[in-house]
Short mmCIF file of C-alpha atoms in Angstrom, two decimals:
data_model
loop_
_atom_site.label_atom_id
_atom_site.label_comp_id
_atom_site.label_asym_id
_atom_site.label_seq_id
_atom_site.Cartn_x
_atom_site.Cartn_y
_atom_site.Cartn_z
CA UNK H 1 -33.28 2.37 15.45
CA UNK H 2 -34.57 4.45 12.45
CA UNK H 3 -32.46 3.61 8.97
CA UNK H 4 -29.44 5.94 8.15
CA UNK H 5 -30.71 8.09 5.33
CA UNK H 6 -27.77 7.85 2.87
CA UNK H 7 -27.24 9.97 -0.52
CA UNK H 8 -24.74 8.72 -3.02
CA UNK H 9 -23.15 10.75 -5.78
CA UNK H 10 -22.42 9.04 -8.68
CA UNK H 11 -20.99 9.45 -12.22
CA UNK H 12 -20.58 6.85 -13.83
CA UNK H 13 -21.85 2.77 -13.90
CA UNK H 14 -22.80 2.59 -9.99
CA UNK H 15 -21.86 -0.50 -9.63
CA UNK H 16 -20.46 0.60 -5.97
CA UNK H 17 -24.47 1.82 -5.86
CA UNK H 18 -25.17 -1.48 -7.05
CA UNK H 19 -23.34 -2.85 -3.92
CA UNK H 20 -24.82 -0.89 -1.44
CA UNK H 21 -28.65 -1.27 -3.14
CA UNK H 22 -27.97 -5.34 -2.64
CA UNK H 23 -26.52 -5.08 1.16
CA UNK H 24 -29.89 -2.67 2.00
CA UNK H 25 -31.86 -5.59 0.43
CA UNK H 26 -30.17 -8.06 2.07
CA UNK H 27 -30.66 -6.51 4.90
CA UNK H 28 -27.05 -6.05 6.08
CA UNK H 29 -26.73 -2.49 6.61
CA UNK H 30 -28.85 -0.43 8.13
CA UNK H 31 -29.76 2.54 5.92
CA UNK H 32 -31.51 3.55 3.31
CA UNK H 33 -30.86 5.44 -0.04
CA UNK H 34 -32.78 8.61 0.55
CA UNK H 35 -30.91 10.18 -3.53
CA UNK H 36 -28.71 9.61 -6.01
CA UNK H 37 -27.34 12.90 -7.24
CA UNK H 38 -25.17 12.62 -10.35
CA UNK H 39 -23.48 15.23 -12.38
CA UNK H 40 -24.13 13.09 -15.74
CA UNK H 41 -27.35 12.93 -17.15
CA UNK H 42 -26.93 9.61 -18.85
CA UNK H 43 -24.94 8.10 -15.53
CA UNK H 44 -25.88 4.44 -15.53
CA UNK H 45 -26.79 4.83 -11.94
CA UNK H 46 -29.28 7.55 -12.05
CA UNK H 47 -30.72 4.47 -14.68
CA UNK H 48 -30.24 2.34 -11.46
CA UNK H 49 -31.85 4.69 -8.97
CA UNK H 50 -34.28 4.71 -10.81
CA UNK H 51 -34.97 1.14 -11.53
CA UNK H 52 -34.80 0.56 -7.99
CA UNK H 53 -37.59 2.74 -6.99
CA UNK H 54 -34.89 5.68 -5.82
CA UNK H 55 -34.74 9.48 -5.79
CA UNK H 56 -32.02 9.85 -9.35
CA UNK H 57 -31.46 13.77 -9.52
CA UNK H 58 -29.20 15.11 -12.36
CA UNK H 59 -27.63 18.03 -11.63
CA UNK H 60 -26.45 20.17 -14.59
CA UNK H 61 -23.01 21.47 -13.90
CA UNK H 62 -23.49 24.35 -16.88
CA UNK H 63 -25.86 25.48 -14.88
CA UNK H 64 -23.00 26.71 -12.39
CA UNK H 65 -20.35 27.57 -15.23
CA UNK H 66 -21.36 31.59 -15.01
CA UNK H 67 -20.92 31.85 -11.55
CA UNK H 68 -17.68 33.04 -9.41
CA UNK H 69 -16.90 29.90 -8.87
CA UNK H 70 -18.47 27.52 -10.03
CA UNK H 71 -17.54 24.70 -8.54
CA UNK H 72 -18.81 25.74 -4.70
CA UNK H 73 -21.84 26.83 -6.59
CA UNK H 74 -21.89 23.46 -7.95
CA UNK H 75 -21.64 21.85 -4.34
CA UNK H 76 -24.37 24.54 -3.29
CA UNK H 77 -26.83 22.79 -5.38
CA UNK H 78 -26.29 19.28 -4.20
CA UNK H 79 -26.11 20.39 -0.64
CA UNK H 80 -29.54 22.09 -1.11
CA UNK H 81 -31.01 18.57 -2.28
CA UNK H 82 -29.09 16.78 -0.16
CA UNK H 83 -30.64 18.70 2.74
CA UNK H 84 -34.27 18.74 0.94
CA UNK H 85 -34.30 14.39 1.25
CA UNK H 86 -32.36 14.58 4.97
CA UNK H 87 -29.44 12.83 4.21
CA UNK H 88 -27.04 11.90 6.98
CA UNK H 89 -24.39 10.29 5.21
CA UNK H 90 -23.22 11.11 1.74
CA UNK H 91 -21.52 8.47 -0.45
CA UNK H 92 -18.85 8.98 -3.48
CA UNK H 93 -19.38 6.55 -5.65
CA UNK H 94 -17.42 6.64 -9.06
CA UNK H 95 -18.19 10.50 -8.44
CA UNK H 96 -15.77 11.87 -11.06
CA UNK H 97 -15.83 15.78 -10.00
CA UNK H 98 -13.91 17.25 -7.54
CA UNK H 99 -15.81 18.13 -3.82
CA UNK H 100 -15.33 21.21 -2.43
CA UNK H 101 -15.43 22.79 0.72
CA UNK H 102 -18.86 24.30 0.86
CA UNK H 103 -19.93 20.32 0.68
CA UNK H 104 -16.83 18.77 2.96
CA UNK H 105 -17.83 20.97 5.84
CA UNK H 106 -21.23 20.52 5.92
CA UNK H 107 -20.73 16.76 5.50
CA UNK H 108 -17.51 16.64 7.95
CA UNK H 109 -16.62 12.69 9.33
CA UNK H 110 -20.31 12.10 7.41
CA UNK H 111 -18.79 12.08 3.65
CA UNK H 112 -17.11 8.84 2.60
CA UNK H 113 -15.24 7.62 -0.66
CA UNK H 114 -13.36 4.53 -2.26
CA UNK H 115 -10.61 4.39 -3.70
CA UNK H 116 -9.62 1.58 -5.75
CA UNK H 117 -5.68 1.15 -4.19
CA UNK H 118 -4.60 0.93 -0.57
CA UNK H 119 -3.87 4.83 -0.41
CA UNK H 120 -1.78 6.36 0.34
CA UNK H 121 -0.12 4.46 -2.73
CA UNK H 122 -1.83 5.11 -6.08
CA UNK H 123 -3.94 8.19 -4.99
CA UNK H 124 -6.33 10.41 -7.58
CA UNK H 125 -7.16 8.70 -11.40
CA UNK H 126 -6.24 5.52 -13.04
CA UNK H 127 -5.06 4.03 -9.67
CA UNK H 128 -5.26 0.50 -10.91
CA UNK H 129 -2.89 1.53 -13.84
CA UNK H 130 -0.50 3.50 -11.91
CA UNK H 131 -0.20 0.16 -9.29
CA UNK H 132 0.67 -2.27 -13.09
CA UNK H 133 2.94 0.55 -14.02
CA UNK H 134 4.53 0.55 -10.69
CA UNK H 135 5.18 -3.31 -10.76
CA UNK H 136 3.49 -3.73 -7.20
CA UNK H 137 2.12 -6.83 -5.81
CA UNK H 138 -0.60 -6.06 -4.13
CA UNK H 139 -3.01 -3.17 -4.50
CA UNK H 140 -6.67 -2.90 -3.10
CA UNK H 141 -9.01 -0.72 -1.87
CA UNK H 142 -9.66 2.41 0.37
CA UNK H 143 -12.87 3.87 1.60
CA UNK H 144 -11.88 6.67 3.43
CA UNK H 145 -13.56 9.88 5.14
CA UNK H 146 -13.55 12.81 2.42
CA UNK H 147 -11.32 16.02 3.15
CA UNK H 148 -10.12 18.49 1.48
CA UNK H 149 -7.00 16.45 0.57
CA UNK H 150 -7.74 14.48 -2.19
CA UNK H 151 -7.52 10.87 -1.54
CA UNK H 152 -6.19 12.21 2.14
CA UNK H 153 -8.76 11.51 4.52
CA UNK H 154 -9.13 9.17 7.48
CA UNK H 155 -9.11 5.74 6.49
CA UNK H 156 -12.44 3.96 7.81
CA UNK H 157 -11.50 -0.06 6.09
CA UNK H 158 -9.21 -1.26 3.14
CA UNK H 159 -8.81 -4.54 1.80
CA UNK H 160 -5.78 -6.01 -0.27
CA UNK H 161 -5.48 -7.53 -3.65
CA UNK H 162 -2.83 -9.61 -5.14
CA UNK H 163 -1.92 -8.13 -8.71
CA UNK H 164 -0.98 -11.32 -10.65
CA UNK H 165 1.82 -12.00 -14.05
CA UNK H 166 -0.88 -12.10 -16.31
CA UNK H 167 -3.13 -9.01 -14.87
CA UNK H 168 -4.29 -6.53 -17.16
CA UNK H 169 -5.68 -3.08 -15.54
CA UNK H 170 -9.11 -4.70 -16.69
CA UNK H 171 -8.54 -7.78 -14.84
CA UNK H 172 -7.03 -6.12 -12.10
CA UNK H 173 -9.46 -3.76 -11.78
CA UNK H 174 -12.45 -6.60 -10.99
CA UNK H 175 -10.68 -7.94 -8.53
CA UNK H 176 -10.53 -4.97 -6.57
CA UNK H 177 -13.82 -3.79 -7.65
CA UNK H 178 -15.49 -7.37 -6.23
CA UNK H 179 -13.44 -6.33 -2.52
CA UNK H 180 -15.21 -2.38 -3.25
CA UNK H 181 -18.34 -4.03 -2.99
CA UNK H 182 -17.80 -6.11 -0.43
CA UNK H 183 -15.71 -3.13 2.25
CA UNK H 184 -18.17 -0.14 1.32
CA UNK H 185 -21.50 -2.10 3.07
CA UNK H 186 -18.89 -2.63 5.80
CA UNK H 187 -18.00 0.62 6.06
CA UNK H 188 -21.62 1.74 5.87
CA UNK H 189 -22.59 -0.54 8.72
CA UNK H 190 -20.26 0.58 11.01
CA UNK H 191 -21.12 4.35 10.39
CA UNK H 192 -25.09 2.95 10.87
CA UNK H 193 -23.92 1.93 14.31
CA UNK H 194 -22.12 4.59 15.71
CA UNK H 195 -19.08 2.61 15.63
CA UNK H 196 -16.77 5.53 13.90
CA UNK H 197 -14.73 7.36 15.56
CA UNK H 198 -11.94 10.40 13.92
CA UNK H 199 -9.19 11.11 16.06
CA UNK H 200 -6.67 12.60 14.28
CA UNK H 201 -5.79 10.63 11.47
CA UNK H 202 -6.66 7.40 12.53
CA UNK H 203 -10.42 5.97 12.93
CA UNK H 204 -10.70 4.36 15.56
CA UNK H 205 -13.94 1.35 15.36
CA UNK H 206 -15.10 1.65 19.01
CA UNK H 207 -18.58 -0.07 20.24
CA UNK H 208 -20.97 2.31 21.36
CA UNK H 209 -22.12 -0.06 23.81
CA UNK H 210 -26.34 -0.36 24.23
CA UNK H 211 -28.15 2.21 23.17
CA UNK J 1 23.16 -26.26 -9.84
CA UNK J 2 25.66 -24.99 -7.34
CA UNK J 3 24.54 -22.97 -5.07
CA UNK J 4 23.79 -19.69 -5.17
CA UNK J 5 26.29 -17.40 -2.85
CA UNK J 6 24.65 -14.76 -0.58
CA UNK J 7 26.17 -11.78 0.46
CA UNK J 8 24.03 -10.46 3.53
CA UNK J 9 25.10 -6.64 4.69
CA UNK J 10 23.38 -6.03 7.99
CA UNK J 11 23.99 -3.41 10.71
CA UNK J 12 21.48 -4.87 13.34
CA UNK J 13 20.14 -7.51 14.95
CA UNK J 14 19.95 -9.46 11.44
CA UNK J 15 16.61 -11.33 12.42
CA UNK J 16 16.33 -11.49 8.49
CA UNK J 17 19.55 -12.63 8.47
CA UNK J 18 18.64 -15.84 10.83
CA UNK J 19 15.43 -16.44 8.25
CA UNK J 20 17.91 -16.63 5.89
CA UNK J 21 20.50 -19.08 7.70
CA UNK J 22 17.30 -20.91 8.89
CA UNK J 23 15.48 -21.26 5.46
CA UNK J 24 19.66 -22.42 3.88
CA UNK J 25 19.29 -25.02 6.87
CA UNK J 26 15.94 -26.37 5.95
CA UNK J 27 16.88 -26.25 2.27
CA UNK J 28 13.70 -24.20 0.97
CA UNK J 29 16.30 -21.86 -0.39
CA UNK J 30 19.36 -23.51 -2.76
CA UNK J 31 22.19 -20.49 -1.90
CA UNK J 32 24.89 -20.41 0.75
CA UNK J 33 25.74 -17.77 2.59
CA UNK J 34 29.49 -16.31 1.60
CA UNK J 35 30.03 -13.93 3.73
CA UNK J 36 28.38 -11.43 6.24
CA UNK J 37 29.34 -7.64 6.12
CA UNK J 38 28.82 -5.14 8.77
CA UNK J 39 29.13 -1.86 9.35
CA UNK J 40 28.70 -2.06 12.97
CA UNK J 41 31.24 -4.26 14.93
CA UNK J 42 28.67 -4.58 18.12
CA UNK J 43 25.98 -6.17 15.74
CA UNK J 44 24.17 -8.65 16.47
CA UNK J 45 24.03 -9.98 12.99
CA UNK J 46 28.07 -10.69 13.07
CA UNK J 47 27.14 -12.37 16.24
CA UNK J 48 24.97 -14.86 14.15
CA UNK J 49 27.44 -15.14 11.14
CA UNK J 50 30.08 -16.51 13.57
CA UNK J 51 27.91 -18.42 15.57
CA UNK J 52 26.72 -20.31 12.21
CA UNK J 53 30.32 -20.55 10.98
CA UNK J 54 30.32 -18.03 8.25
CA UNK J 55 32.58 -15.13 7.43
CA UNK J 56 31.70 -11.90 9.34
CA UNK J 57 33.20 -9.12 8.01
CA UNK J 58 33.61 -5.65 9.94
CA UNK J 59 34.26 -2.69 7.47
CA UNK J 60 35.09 0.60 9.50
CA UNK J 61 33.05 3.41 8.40
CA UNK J 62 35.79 5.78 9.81
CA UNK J 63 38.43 4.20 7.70
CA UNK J 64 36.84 6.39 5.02
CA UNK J 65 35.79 9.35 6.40
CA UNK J 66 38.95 10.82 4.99
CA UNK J 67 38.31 10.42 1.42
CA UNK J 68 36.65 12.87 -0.88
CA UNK J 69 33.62 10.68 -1.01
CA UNK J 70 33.28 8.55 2.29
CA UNK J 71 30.53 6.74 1.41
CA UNK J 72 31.72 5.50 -2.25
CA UNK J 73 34.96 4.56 -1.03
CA UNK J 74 33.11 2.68 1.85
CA UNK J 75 31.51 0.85 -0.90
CA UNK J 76 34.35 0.27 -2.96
CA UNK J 77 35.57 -1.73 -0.02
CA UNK J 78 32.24 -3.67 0.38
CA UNK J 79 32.69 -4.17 -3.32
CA UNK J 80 36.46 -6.36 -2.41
CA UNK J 81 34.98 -8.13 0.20
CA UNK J 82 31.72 -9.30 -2.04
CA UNK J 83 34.35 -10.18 -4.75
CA UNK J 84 36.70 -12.09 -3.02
CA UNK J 85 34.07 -14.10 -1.41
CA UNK J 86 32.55 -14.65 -5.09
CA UNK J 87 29.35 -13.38 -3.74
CA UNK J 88 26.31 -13.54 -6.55
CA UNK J 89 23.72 -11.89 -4.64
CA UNK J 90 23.58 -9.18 -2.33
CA UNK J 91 20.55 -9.02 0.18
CA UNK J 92 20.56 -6.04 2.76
CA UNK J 93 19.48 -7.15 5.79
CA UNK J 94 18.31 -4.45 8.29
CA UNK J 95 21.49 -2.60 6.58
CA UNK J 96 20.85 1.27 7.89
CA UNK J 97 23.34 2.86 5.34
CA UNK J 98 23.01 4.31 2.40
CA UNK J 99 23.84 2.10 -0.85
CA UNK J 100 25.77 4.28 -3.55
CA UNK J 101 26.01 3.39 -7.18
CA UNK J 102 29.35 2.05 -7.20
CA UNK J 103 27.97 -1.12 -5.54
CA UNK J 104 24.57 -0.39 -7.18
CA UNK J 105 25.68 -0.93 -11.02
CA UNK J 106 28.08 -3.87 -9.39
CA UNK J 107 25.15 -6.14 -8.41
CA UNK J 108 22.39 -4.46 -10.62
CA UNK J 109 19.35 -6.73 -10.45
CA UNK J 110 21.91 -8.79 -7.62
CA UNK J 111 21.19 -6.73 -4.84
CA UNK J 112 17.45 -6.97 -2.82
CA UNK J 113 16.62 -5.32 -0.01
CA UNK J 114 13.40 -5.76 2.46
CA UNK J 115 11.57 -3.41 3.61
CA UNK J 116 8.75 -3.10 6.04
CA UNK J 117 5.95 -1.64 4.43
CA UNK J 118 4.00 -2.05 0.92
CA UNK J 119 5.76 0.15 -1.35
CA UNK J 120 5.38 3.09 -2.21
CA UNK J 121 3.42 3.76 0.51
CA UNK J 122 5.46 4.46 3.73
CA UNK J 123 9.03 4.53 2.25
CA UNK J 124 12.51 5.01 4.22
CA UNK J 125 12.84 5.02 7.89
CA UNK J 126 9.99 4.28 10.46
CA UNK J 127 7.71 2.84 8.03
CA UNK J 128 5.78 1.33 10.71
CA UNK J 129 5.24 4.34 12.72
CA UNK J 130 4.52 6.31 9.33
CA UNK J 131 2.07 3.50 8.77
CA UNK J 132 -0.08 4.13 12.09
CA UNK J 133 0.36 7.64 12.18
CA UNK J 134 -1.18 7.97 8.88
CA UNK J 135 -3.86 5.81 10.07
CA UNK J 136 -3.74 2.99 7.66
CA UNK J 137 -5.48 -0.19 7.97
CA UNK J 138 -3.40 -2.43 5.47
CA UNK J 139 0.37 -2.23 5.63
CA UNK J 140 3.05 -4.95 4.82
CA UNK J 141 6.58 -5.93 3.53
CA UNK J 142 8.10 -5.53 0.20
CA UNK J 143 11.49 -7.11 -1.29
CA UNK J 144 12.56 -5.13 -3.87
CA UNK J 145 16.13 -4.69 -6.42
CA UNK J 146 18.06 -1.92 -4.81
CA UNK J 147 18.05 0.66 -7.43
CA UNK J 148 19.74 4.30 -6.95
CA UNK J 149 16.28 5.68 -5.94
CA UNK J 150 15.54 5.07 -2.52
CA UNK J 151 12.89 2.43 -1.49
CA UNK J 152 12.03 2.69 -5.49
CA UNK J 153 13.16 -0.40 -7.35
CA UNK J 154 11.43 -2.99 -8.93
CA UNK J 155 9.15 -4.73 -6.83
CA UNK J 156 9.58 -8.80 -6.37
CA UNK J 157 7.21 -9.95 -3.92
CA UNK J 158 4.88 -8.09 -1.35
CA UNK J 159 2.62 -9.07 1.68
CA UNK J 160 0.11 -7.46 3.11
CA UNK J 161 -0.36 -7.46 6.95
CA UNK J 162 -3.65 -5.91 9.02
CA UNK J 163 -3.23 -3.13 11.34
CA UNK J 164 -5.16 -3.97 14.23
CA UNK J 165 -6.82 -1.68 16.57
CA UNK J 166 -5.35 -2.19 19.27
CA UNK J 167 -1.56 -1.67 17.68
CA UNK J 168 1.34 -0.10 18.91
CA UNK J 169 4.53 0.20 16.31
CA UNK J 170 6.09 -2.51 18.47
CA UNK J 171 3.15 -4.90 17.66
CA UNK J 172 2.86 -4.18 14.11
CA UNK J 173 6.42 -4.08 13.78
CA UNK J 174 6.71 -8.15 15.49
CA UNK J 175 3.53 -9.06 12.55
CA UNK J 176 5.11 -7.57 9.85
CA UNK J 177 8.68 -8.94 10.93
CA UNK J 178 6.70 -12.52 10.63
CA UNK J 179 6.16 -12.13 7.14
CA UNK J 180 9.79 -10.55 6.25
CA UNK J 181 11.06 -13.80 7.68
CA UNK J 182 9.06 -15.77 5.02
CA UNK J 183 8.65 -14.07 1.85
CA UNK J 184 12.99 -13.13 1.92
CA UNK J 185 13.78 -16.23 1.55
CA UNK J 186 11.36 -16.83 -1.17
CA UNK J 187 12.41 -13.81 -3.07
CA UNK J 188 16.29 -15.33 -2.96
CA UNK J 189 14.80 -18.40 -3.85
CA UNK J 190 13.21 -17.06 -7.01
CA UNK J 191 16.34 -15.49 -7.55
CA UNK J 192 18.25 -19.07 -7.54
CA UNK J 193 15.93 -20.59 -9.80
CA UNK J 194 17.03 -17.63 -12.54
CA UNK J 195 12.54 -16.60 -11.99
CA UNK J 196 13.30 -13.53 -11.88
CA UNK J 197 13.26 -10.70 -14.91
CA UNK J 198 13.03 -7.60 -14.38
CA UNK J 199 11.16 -5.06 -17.10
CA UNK J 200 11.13 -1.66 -16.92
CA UNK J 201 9.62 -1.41 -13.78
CA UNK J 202 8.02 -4.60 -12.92
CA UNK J 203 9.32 -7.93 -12.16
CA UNK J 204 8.33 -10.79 -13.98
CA UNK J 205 8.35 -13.99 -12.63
CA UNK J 206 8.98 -16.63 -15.29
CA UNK J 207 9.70 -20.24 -15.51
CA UNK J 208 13.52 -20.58 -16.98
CA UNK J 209 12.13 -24.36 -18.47
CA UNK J 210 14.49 -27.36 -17.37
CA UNK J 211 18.09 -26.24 -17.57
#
């Protein structure tokens, strides 16, 4: 079976890239990183992409700022390169700008994010913060199908953290990052196999049987 | 250290009620139970009180339907009951009425209440169903201080419980019910030791040093 061609939009440090680049390596998904498409030119994981031997395209979003809207022009752009390297599955991966529909569509049930908090609590920024502010227990993590409702979509795994007395957002935030790198993979894997299926709300992980 | 004496208000079958008796019996928890209020004479959980030898209490909801405010002076009466039985802490127990502040600011940060999902997500009725519908992987149990915002107050312990694929609400509901049954009793138990202090929102648990 021929290696899901994944692209991963990034923003920030990658280490979620980081995550995937080591499972690829290890050989526990099947797929490969066909780009990394960032929106910031000095994104650690365009640095990462690169190191690894990957396809790191910056996208400037000035570039967009003159037009209509220039957000959908924005998503334009990336769907154009997406399309150029054949990507099958896109990944969010600390991608700090907002995806619009032009991109959703295209992408539908193929477009995947995490979420650092077992949504629907603690949806959109600082959701490690808003869980110590909140005084809950236990938080997590969500990767989740990307609609047009932020932090809305389908929910493909999550995994649960205990928040602790003495957790700070920092610490709190590693301990859900180390179950991000261990569900994404996952949730990879099981797209790689056909084992994803959307009905209604809920994703159901069937077996495709042989193929 | 005397015990500490429970007031349990139930309107059900009071299955946390019987965690409760069970976990006095075993002595993992150091409280009694005073007294067991109902507003539904056919419950089950009144059933159990008597069984077990404790006060069951039947307060007529109709008995107030004539006042201005039905449901304070309900509590008002709750409120004579709890204080003639010297009751210390109040846990609802499957109790499908709404509390009002006059027994609120009575028992504030003496009142918990259980409910079956992790909060916030999923709050008031159905949060099973709501769970599953909304397609989430991870749901759970939360004991919380009854504040006067619904489902909102200050959270003192939490579980987390997988949503399988093969689910119904029945199933999830019987898992989830599993770990209600344990983590109640710890919560009261907290509360007997003098753990517990609440903080703005969040509830520390702290060690009260040999008394």
């Amino acid at each position: 079976m021929p290696l899901v061609r994944i692209g991963v939009l990034a923003s920030g440090r990658g280490s979620n890239l980081q995550a995937i680049i080591a499972a690829i390596q290890a050989r526990t998904i099947e797929a490969s990183i066909a780009v990394v498409i960032s929106n910031n030119q000095h994104s650690v994981a365009l640095d990462r992409a690169r190191h690894h031997g990957l396809e790191g395209v910056y996208i400037d979003p000035r570039a967009c700022a003159q037009e209509p809207d220039p957000h959908q022009a924005y998503d334009r752009k990336i769907l154009q390169v997406l399309e150029k390297f054949d990507v099958q599955l896109v990944t969010l991966a600390g991608y700090m700008k907002i995806v619009t529909p032009a991109l959703i569509q295209a992408y539908q049930w193929r477009m995947m994010n995490i979420h650092p908090s077992l949504l629907p609590a603690f949806p959109r920024l600082n959701a490690q913060k808003q869980a110590m502010e909140w005084g809950a227990k236990i938080s997590g993590c969500t990767v989740h199908f990307v609609t047009e409702g932020v932090d809305e979509g389908p929910i493909i795994i999550q995994a649960s953290v205990p928040i602790q007395e003495e957790d700070t957002v920092e610490t709190l935030s590693a301990r859900i990052l180390e179950q991000e790198h261990r569900v994404y993979p996952q949730a990879i894997q099981l797209f790689a196999e056909g084992k994803l299926s959307v009905e209604g709300r809920r994703v159901r992980i069937i077996d495709p049987g042989p193929n």
